[in-house]
């Protein structure tokens, strides 16, 4: 039996609730950034009890899904939900990884003024070299028209930032699941929610200020736009290849660790740590 996971939730659930099932599991194939991160944490803690394949870091998945797909679907998602004109708009993109790079490139191409926030110095440098202003969220939050999260992190846009946004600011998430914007903090008695249409809500402050929250903080492109079947096909195929590799591997070839796909199946992205060590 093998686990085919996207986000690490199934793996997490088995670890927490049904650890005995691992007796029958021969390996895990994980597709997402966050799920892979969790697997590396388990491995580091010595708690990973089967081999796991990191599909996310294969270039076929990483580029077509995270970078190129998001470069197209960010605009599609924003247009379908808000009809906003991008030229001249001030946008802040949180996170300049693959998804962030795609979002920034698309918005810049349509004439938006794009700011980037980053916690990784190499990614911050890349954003800078690509012509984006690297800022702290607190520096720009009062005047931006659109806020986009793509970090894979939790509560990147918390209530303190939501309180300071200007009237009409559009807020959406392109990163992990529904965790990047602290939507729960907006469910308080002093704020009014106005459901405009599916996937679009106005959240209104007592002074009349409103923000436009898309997909209630869930992934904008998966909730509000189309994802090309070509991309879905590429990611599913890469996962299938990883499963076949685990299934066909000779006894002992893969130990209780996280592995990248063998080169013949998909070139792997160079780990950021490796790049850093060369600077
Ligand atoms: P990545 O690791 O390449 O990039 C994430 C970046 O965010 C990193 O550079 C990191 O330093 C930065 N970051 C982390 N916390 C931050 C914070 N608090 N403030 C600013 N920057 C911060 O990952 P990626 O491939 O870009 O994926 C990002 C997220 O998007 C993941 O959760 C992934 O699962 C998800 N994803 C979404 C889609 C989609 O269709 N919307 C597609 C692929 C991946």
Short mmCIF file of C-alpha atoms and ligand atoms in Angstrom, two decimals:
data_model
loop_
_atom_site.label_atom_id
_atom_site.label_comp_id
_atom_site.label_asym_id
_atom_site.label_seq_id
_atom_site.Cartn_x
_atom_site.Cartn_y
_atom_site.Cartn_z
CA UNK A 1 0.00 0.00 0.00
CA UNK A 2 1.24 3.50 -0.86
CA UNK A 3 0.09 6.98 0.22
CA UNK A 4 -0.50 9.48 -2.57
CA UNK A 5 -0.70 12.85 -0.83
CA UNK A 6 -1.04 16.53 -1.68
CA UNK A 7 -0.50 18.82 1.31
CA UNK A 8 0.45 16.12 3.81
CA UNK A 9 -2.97 15.90 5.45
CA UNK A 10 -3.50 12.19 4.77
CA UNK A 11 -0.01 11.34 6.01
CA UNK A 12 -0.56 13.51 9.10
CA UNK A 13 -3.93 11.84 9.78
CA UNK A 14 -2.41 8.33 9.57
CA UNK A 15 0.45 9.36 11.89
CA UNK A 16 -1.95 10.83 14.43
CA UNK A 17 -4.92 8.47 14.31
CA UNK A 18 -3.90 5.18 12.69
CA UNK A 19 -0.13 4.71 13.19
CA UNK A 20 -0.56 0.92 12.96
CA UNK A 21 -1.52 1.28 9.30
CA UNK A 22 2.15 2.08 8.58
CA UNK A 23 2.82 -1.67 8.87
CA UNK A 24 1.13 -2.03 5.46
CA UNK A 25 2.44 1.16 3.83
CA UNK A 26 5.52 0.88 1.66
CA UNK A 27 5.99 4.51 0.74
CA UNK A 28 4.59 8.03 0.46
CA UNK A 29 4.43 10.23 -2.61
CA UNK A 30 3.93 13.91 -1.77
CA UNK A 31 3.14 16.67 -4.23
CA UNK A 32 3.04 19.98 -2.35
CA UNK A 33 5.62 22.36 -0.88
CA UNK A 34 3.96 22.21 2.53
CA UNK A 35 3.57 18.41 2.56
CA UNK A 36 7.20 17.97 1.58
CA UNK A 37 8.23 20.38 4.33
CA UNK A 38 6.32 18.26 6.87
CA UNK A 39 8.01 15.09 5.58
CA UNK A 40 11.47 16.64 5.99
CA UNK A 41 10.51 17.61 9.56
CA UNK A 42 9.45 14.01 10.30
CA UNK A 43 12.65 12.69 8.76
CA UNK A 44 14.78 15.13 10.79
CA UNK A 45 13.02 14.03 13.97
CA UNK A 46 13.68 10.38 13.05
CA UNK A 47 9.93 9.72 12.88
CA UNK A 48 9.56 8.93 9.19
CA UNK A 49 8.91 5.20 9.06
CA UNK A 50 8.71 4.66 5.26
CA UNK A 51 10.47 6.09 2.20
CA UNK A 52 8.89 9.23 0.78
CA UNK A 53 9.16 10.80 -2.68
CA UNK A 54 9.31 14.58 -2.94
CA UNK A 55 7.47 15.24 -6.20
CA UNK A 56 7.18 18.99 -5.60
CA UNK A 57 10.85 19.67 -6.25
CA UNK A 58 10.95 17.99 -9.63
CA UNK A 59 11.24 20.66 -12.27
CA UNK A 60 8.33 19.30 -14.30
CA UNK A 61 5.95 19.83 -11.36
CA UNK A 62 7.59 22.90 -9.86
CA UNK A 63 7.74 24.97 -13.04
CA UNK A 64 4.50 23.99 -14.75
CA UNK A 65 2.30 24.01 -11.63
CA UNK A 66 3.82 26.54 -9.25
CA UNK A 67 5.39 29.02 -11.65
CA UNK A 68 3.77 28.95 -15.10
CA UNK A 69 0.28 27.92 -14.00
CA UNK A 70 0.10 30.58 -11.28
CA UNK A 71 1.49 33.19 -13.69
CA UNK A 72 -1.63 32.69 -15.78
CA UNK A 73 -4.26 31.82 -13.22
CA UNK A 74 -3.62 34.74 -10.86
CA UNK A 75 -4.92 37.14 -13.52
CA UNK A 76 -7.78 34.84 -14.47
CA UNK A 77 -8.87 34.51 -10.83
CA UNK A 78 -8.70 38.26 -10.15
CA UNK A 79 -10.53 39.15 -13.38
CA UNK A 80 -13.34 36.66 -12.88
CA UNK A 81 -14.01 37.78 -9.33
CA UNK A 82 -13.38 41.53 -9.44
CA UNK A 83 -13.02 42.81 -13.03
CA UNK A 84 -10.16 44.94 -11.72
CA UNK A 85 -7.94 46.83 -14.17
CA UNK A 86 -4.32 45.93 -13.42
CA UNK A 87 -2.49 48.89 -15.02
CA UNK A 88 -1.25 51.34 -12.37
CA UNK A 89 -2.50 49.25 -9.45
CA UNK A 90 -0.17 48.86 -6.47
CA UNK A 91 0.16 45.22 -5.55
CA UNK A 92 2.07 43.50 -2.76
CA UNK A 93 3.01 39.85 -3.24
CA UNK A 94 4.06 38.01 -0.07
CA UNK A 95 6.67 35.39 -0.90
CA UNK A 96 8.95 35.34 -3.95
CA UNK A 97 9.20 31.58 -4.46
CA UNK A 98 7.91 29.87 -7.59
CA UNK A 99 4.27 30.93 -7.12
CA UNK A 100 5.26 34.47 -6.12
CA UNK A 101 7.56 34.81 -9.14
CA UNK A 102 4.69 33.80 -11.43
CA UNK A 103 2.24 36.26 -9.84
CA UNK A 104 4.75 39.13 -9.89
CA UNK A 105 5.69 38.54 -13.54
CA UNK A 106 2.06 38.50 -14.68
CA UNK A 107 1.08 41.64 -12.78
CA UNK A 108 4.20 43.55 -13.81
CA UNK A 109 3.52 42.68 -17.46
CA UNK A 110 0.10 44.32 -17.20
CA UNK A 111 1.49 47.54 -15.72
CA UNK A 112 0.95 47.02 -12.00
CA UNK A 113 3.46 48.43 -9.53
CA UNK A 114 4.56 45.33 -7.65
CA UNK A 115 6.09 45.13 -4.16
CA UNK A 116 7.47 41.92 -2.68
CA UNK A 117 7.86 40.76 0.92
CA UNK A 118 10.30 37.94 1.67
CA UNK A 119 11.95 36.26 4.65
CA UNK A 120 14.60 34.45 2.62
CA UNK A 121 17.54 36.71 1.65
CA UNK A 122 18.24 34.86 -1.62
CA UNK A 123 14.64 35.14 -2.78
CA UNK A 124 14.60 38.78 -1.69
CA UNK A 125 17.72 39.37 -3.77
CA UNK A 126 16.12 37.64 -6.76
CA UNK A 127 13.05 39.89 -6.44
CA UNK A 128 15.29 42.92 -6.30
CA UNK A 129 17.30 41.83 -9.34
CA UNK A 130 14.05 41.20 -11.23
CA UNK A 131 13.09 44.83 -10.66
CA UNK A 132 10.65 44.57 -7.75
CA UNK A 133 10.73 46.70 -4.59
CA UNK A 134 11.38 44.44 -1.60
CA UNK A 135 9.55 45.86 1.41
CA UNK A 136 8.08 44.98 4.77
CA UNK A 137 4.35 44.44 4.65
CA UNK A 138 3.88 47.17 7.25
CA UNK A 139 5.53 49.71 4.90
CA UNK A 140 3.01 49.32 2.07
CA UNK A 141 -0.13 47.84 3.60
CA UNK A 142 -1.86 51.24 3.92
CA UNK A 143 -1.68 52.15 0.24
CA UNK A 144 -1.72 48.93 -1.84
CA UNK A 145 -4.76 48.03 -3.95
CA UNK A 146 -4.18 44.25 -3.99
CA UNK A 147 -2.56 41.88 -1.45
CA UNK A 148 -1.57 38.38 -2.62
CA UNK A 149 -0.08 35.69 -0.35
CA UNK A 150 2.12 32.91 -1.77
CA UNK A 151 4.35 31.83 1.09
CA UNK A 152 3.11 28.40 2.23
CA UNK A 153 3.16 29.98 5.68
CA UNK A 154 0.47 30.66 8.29
CA UNK A 155 -1.26 33.98 9.14
CA UNK A 156 1.06 36.03 6.94
CA UNK A 157 -1.72 38.60 6.65
CA UNK A 158 -3.05 38.91 10.19
CA UNK A 159 -5.76 41.15 11.60
CA UNK A 160 -3.26 43.93 12.34
CA UNK A 161 -2.64 44.24 8.56
CA UNK A 162 -6.29 43.77 7.59
CA UNK A 163 -7.18 46.66 9.92
CA UNK A 164 -4.71 48.95 8.16
CA UNK A 165 -5.67 48.20 4.55
CA UNK A 166 -7.25 50.97 2.55
CA UNK A 167 -10.87 51.04 1.45
CA UNK A 168 -11.45 48.71 -1.51
CA UNK A 169 -8.27 46.69 -1.07
CA UNK A 170 -8.50 43.23 -2.64
CA UNK A 171 -7.06 40.37 -0.55
CA UNK A 172 -6.42 36.89 -1.86
CA UNK A 173 -4.33 33.77 -1.31
CA UNK A 174 -2.35 31.83 -3.93
CA UNK A 175 -0.20 29.84 -1.46
CA UNK A 176 -1.17 27.14 0.98
CA UNK A 177 -4.77 25.98 1.47
CA UNK A 178 -6.60 28.59 3.59
CA UNK A 179 -4.00 29.41 6.21
CA UNK A 180 -2.14 32.46 4.89
CA UNK A 181 -4.81 35.10 5.58
CA UNK A 182 -6.21 35.15 9.12
CA UNK A 183 -9.85 35.05 8.01
CA UNK A 184 -11.01 33.78 11.42
CA UNK A 185 -9.98 37.12 12.94
CA UNK A 186 -12.50 38.86 10.66
CA UNK A 187 -15.43 37.04 12.21
CA UNK A 188 -15.95 39.51 15.06
CA UNK A 189 -19.11 41.45 16.00
CA UNK A 190 -17.83 44.88 14.94
CA UNK A 191 -17.21 43.78 11.33
CA UNK A 192 -20.02 43.24 8.82
CA UNK A 193 -19.77 40.63 6.08
CA UNK A 194 -21.57 41.27 2.80
CA UNK A 195 -21.67 38.33 0.41
CA UNK A 196 -21.40 39.93 -3.03
CA UNK A 197 -21.36 36.80 -5.21
CA UNK A 198 -19.77 33.33 -5.01
CA UNK A 199 -16.13 33.66 -3.87
CA UNK A 200 -16.42 37.43 -3.26
CA UNK A 201 -17.13 38.97 0.15
CA UNK A 202 -16.97 42.51 1.40
CA UNK A 203 -15.80 42.84 4.98
CA UNK A 204 -16.88 46.22 6.32
CA UNK A 205 -15.36 48.10 9.29
CA UNK A 206 -17.47 50.37 11.57
CA UNK A 207 -16.10 53.52 9.81
CA UNK A 208 -17.35 52.23 6.44
CA UNK A 209 -14.01 50.95 5.15
CA UNK A 210 -14.40 47.71 3.23
CA UNK A 211 -11.97 45.12 1.94
CA UNK A 212 -12.74 42.66 -0.83
CA UNK A 213 -11.90 39.16 0.34
CA UNK A 214 -11.68 36.51 -2.38
CA UNK A 215 -12.55 32.84 -1.89
CA UNK A 216 -12.63 33.43 1.90
CA UNK A 217 -8.86 33.09 1.93
CA UNK A 218 -8.76 29.76 0.09
CA UNK A 219 -6.64 29.36 -3.04
CA UNK A 220 -7.81 31.97 -5.54
CA UNK A 221 -6.92 30.09 -8.69
CA UNK A 222 -8.31 26.73 -7.58
CA UNK A 223 -11.54 28.36 -6.34
CA UNK A 224 -12.14 31.03 -8.97
CA UNK A 225 -10.30 30.30 -12.21
CA UNK A 226 -9.54 27.39 -14.47
CA UNK A 227 -6.32 25.42 -14.20
CA UNK A 228 -5.17 24.08 -17.57
CA UNK A 229 -5.69 20.32 -17.89
CA UNK A 230 -2.14 20.20 -19.26
CA UNK A 231 -0.82 21.25 -15.82
CA UNK A 232 -3.01 18.75 -13.98
CA UNK A 233 -1.85 16.06 -16.38
CA UNK A 234 1.82 16.93 -15.78
CA UNK A 235 1.54 16.86 -11.99
CA UNK A 236 -0.52 13.66 -11.93
CA UNK A 237 1.93 11.98 -14.29
CA UNK A 238 4.90 13.00 -12.14
CA UNK A 239 3.17 11.53 -9.10
CA UNK A 240 2.43 8.32 -10.98
CA UNK A 241 6.10 8.08 -12.04
CA UNK A 242 7.16 8.50 -8.42
CA UNK A 243 4.78 5.70 -7.37
CA UNK A 244 6.13 3.40 -10.09
CA UNK A 245 9.69 4.18 -8.97
CA UNK A 246 8.89 3.29 -5.33
CA UNK A 247 7.02 0.16 -6.39
CA UNK A 248 9.78 -1.09 -8.70
CA UNK A 249 12.71 -0.21 -6.44
CA UNK A 250 14.79 -3.10 -5.25
CA UNK A 251 14.62 -3.99 -1.54
CA UNK A 252 16.68 -1.49 0.48
CA UNK A 253 17.11 1.01 -2.38
CA UNK A 254 14.98 3.57 -0.53
CA UNK A 255 15.29 3.91 3.25
CA UNK A 256 13.15 5.84 5.75
CA UNK A 257 13.96 9.19 4.26
CA UNK A 258 12.72 11.77 1.73
CA UNK A 259 13.94 11.30 -1.85
CA UNK A 260 13.89 13.35 -5.01
CA UNK A 261 12.83 11.67 -8.25
CA UNK A 262 15.73 10.02 -10.08
CA UNK A 263 17.12 12.28 -12.81
CA UNK A 264 15.80 10.13 -15.65
CA UNK A 265 12.25 10.92 -14.45
CA UNK A 266 12.51 14.66 -13.86
CA UNK A 267 15.34 17.02 -13.21
CA UNK A 268 15.22 18.29 -9.63
CA UNK A 269 15.35 21.87 -8.54
CA UNK A 270 18.60 22.71 -6.84
CA UNK A 271 18.00 23.12 -3.14
CA UNK A 272 18.17 26.72 -2.01
CA UNK A 273 20.57 25.75 0.80
CA UNK A 274 23.04 24.45 -1.83
CA UNK A 275 22.91 27.74 -3.70
CA UNK A 276 23.42 29.71 -0.49
CA UNK A 277 26.48 27.74 0.49
CA UNK A 278 28.16 28.82 -2.76
CA UNK A 279 27.73 32.54 -2.17
P1 LIG B 1 8.62 28.36 -2.34
O1 LIG B 1 9.17 27.69 -1.14
O2 LIG B 1 9.38 28.36 -3.62
O3 LIG B 1 8.29 29.91 -2.00
C1 LIG B 1 7.69 30.37 -0.82
C2 LIG B 1 8.44 31.66 -0.44
O4 LIG B 1 7.72 32.33 0.59
C3 LIG B 1 9.84 31.39 0.07
O5 LIG B 1 10.78 32.09 -0.70
C4 LIG B 1 9.81 31.87 1.52
O6 LIG B 1 11.03 32.45 1.93
C5 LIG B 1 8.70 32.90 1.47
N1 LIG B 1 8.06 33.13 2.76
C6 LIG B 1 7.75 32.24 3.73
N2 LIG B 1 7.14 32.86 4.76
C7 LIG B 1 7.06 34.17 4.43
C8 LIG B 1 6.53 35.30 5.09
N3 LIG B 1 5.96 35.24 6.31
N4 LIG B 1 6.61 36.51 4.45
C9 LIG B 1 7.19 36.60 3.22
N5 LIG B 1 7.71 35.55 2.57
C10 LIG B 1 7.64 34.36 3.15
O7 LIG B 1 7.18 27.74 -2.57
P2 LIG B 1 6.23 27.91 -3.87
O8 LIG B 1 6.52 26.83 -4.84
O9 LIG B 1 6.26 29.32 -4.32
O10 LIG B 1 4.80 27.59 -3.21
C11 LIG B 1 4.27 28.48 -2.23
C12 LIG B 1 2.91 27.96 -1.75
O11 LIG B 1 2.00 27.90 -2.85
C13 LIG B 1 2.98 26.53 -1.19
O12 LIG B 1 2.12 26.42 -0.08
C14 LIG B 1 2.43 25.68 -2.33
O13 LIG B 1 1.84 24.47 -1.87
C15 LIG B 1 1.42 26.59 -2.94
N6 LIG B 1 1.12 26.33 -4.35
C16 LIG B 1 -0.02 26.87 -4.83
C17 LIG B 1 -0.36 26.64 -6.15
C18 LIG B 1 -1.64 27.21 -6.71
O14 LIG B 1 -2.12 26.69 -7.71
N7 LIG B 1 -2.18 28.26 -6.13
C19 LIG B 1 0.47 25.89 -7.00
C20 LIG B 1 1.64 25.39 -6.48
C21 LIG B 1 1.97 25.62 -5.16
#
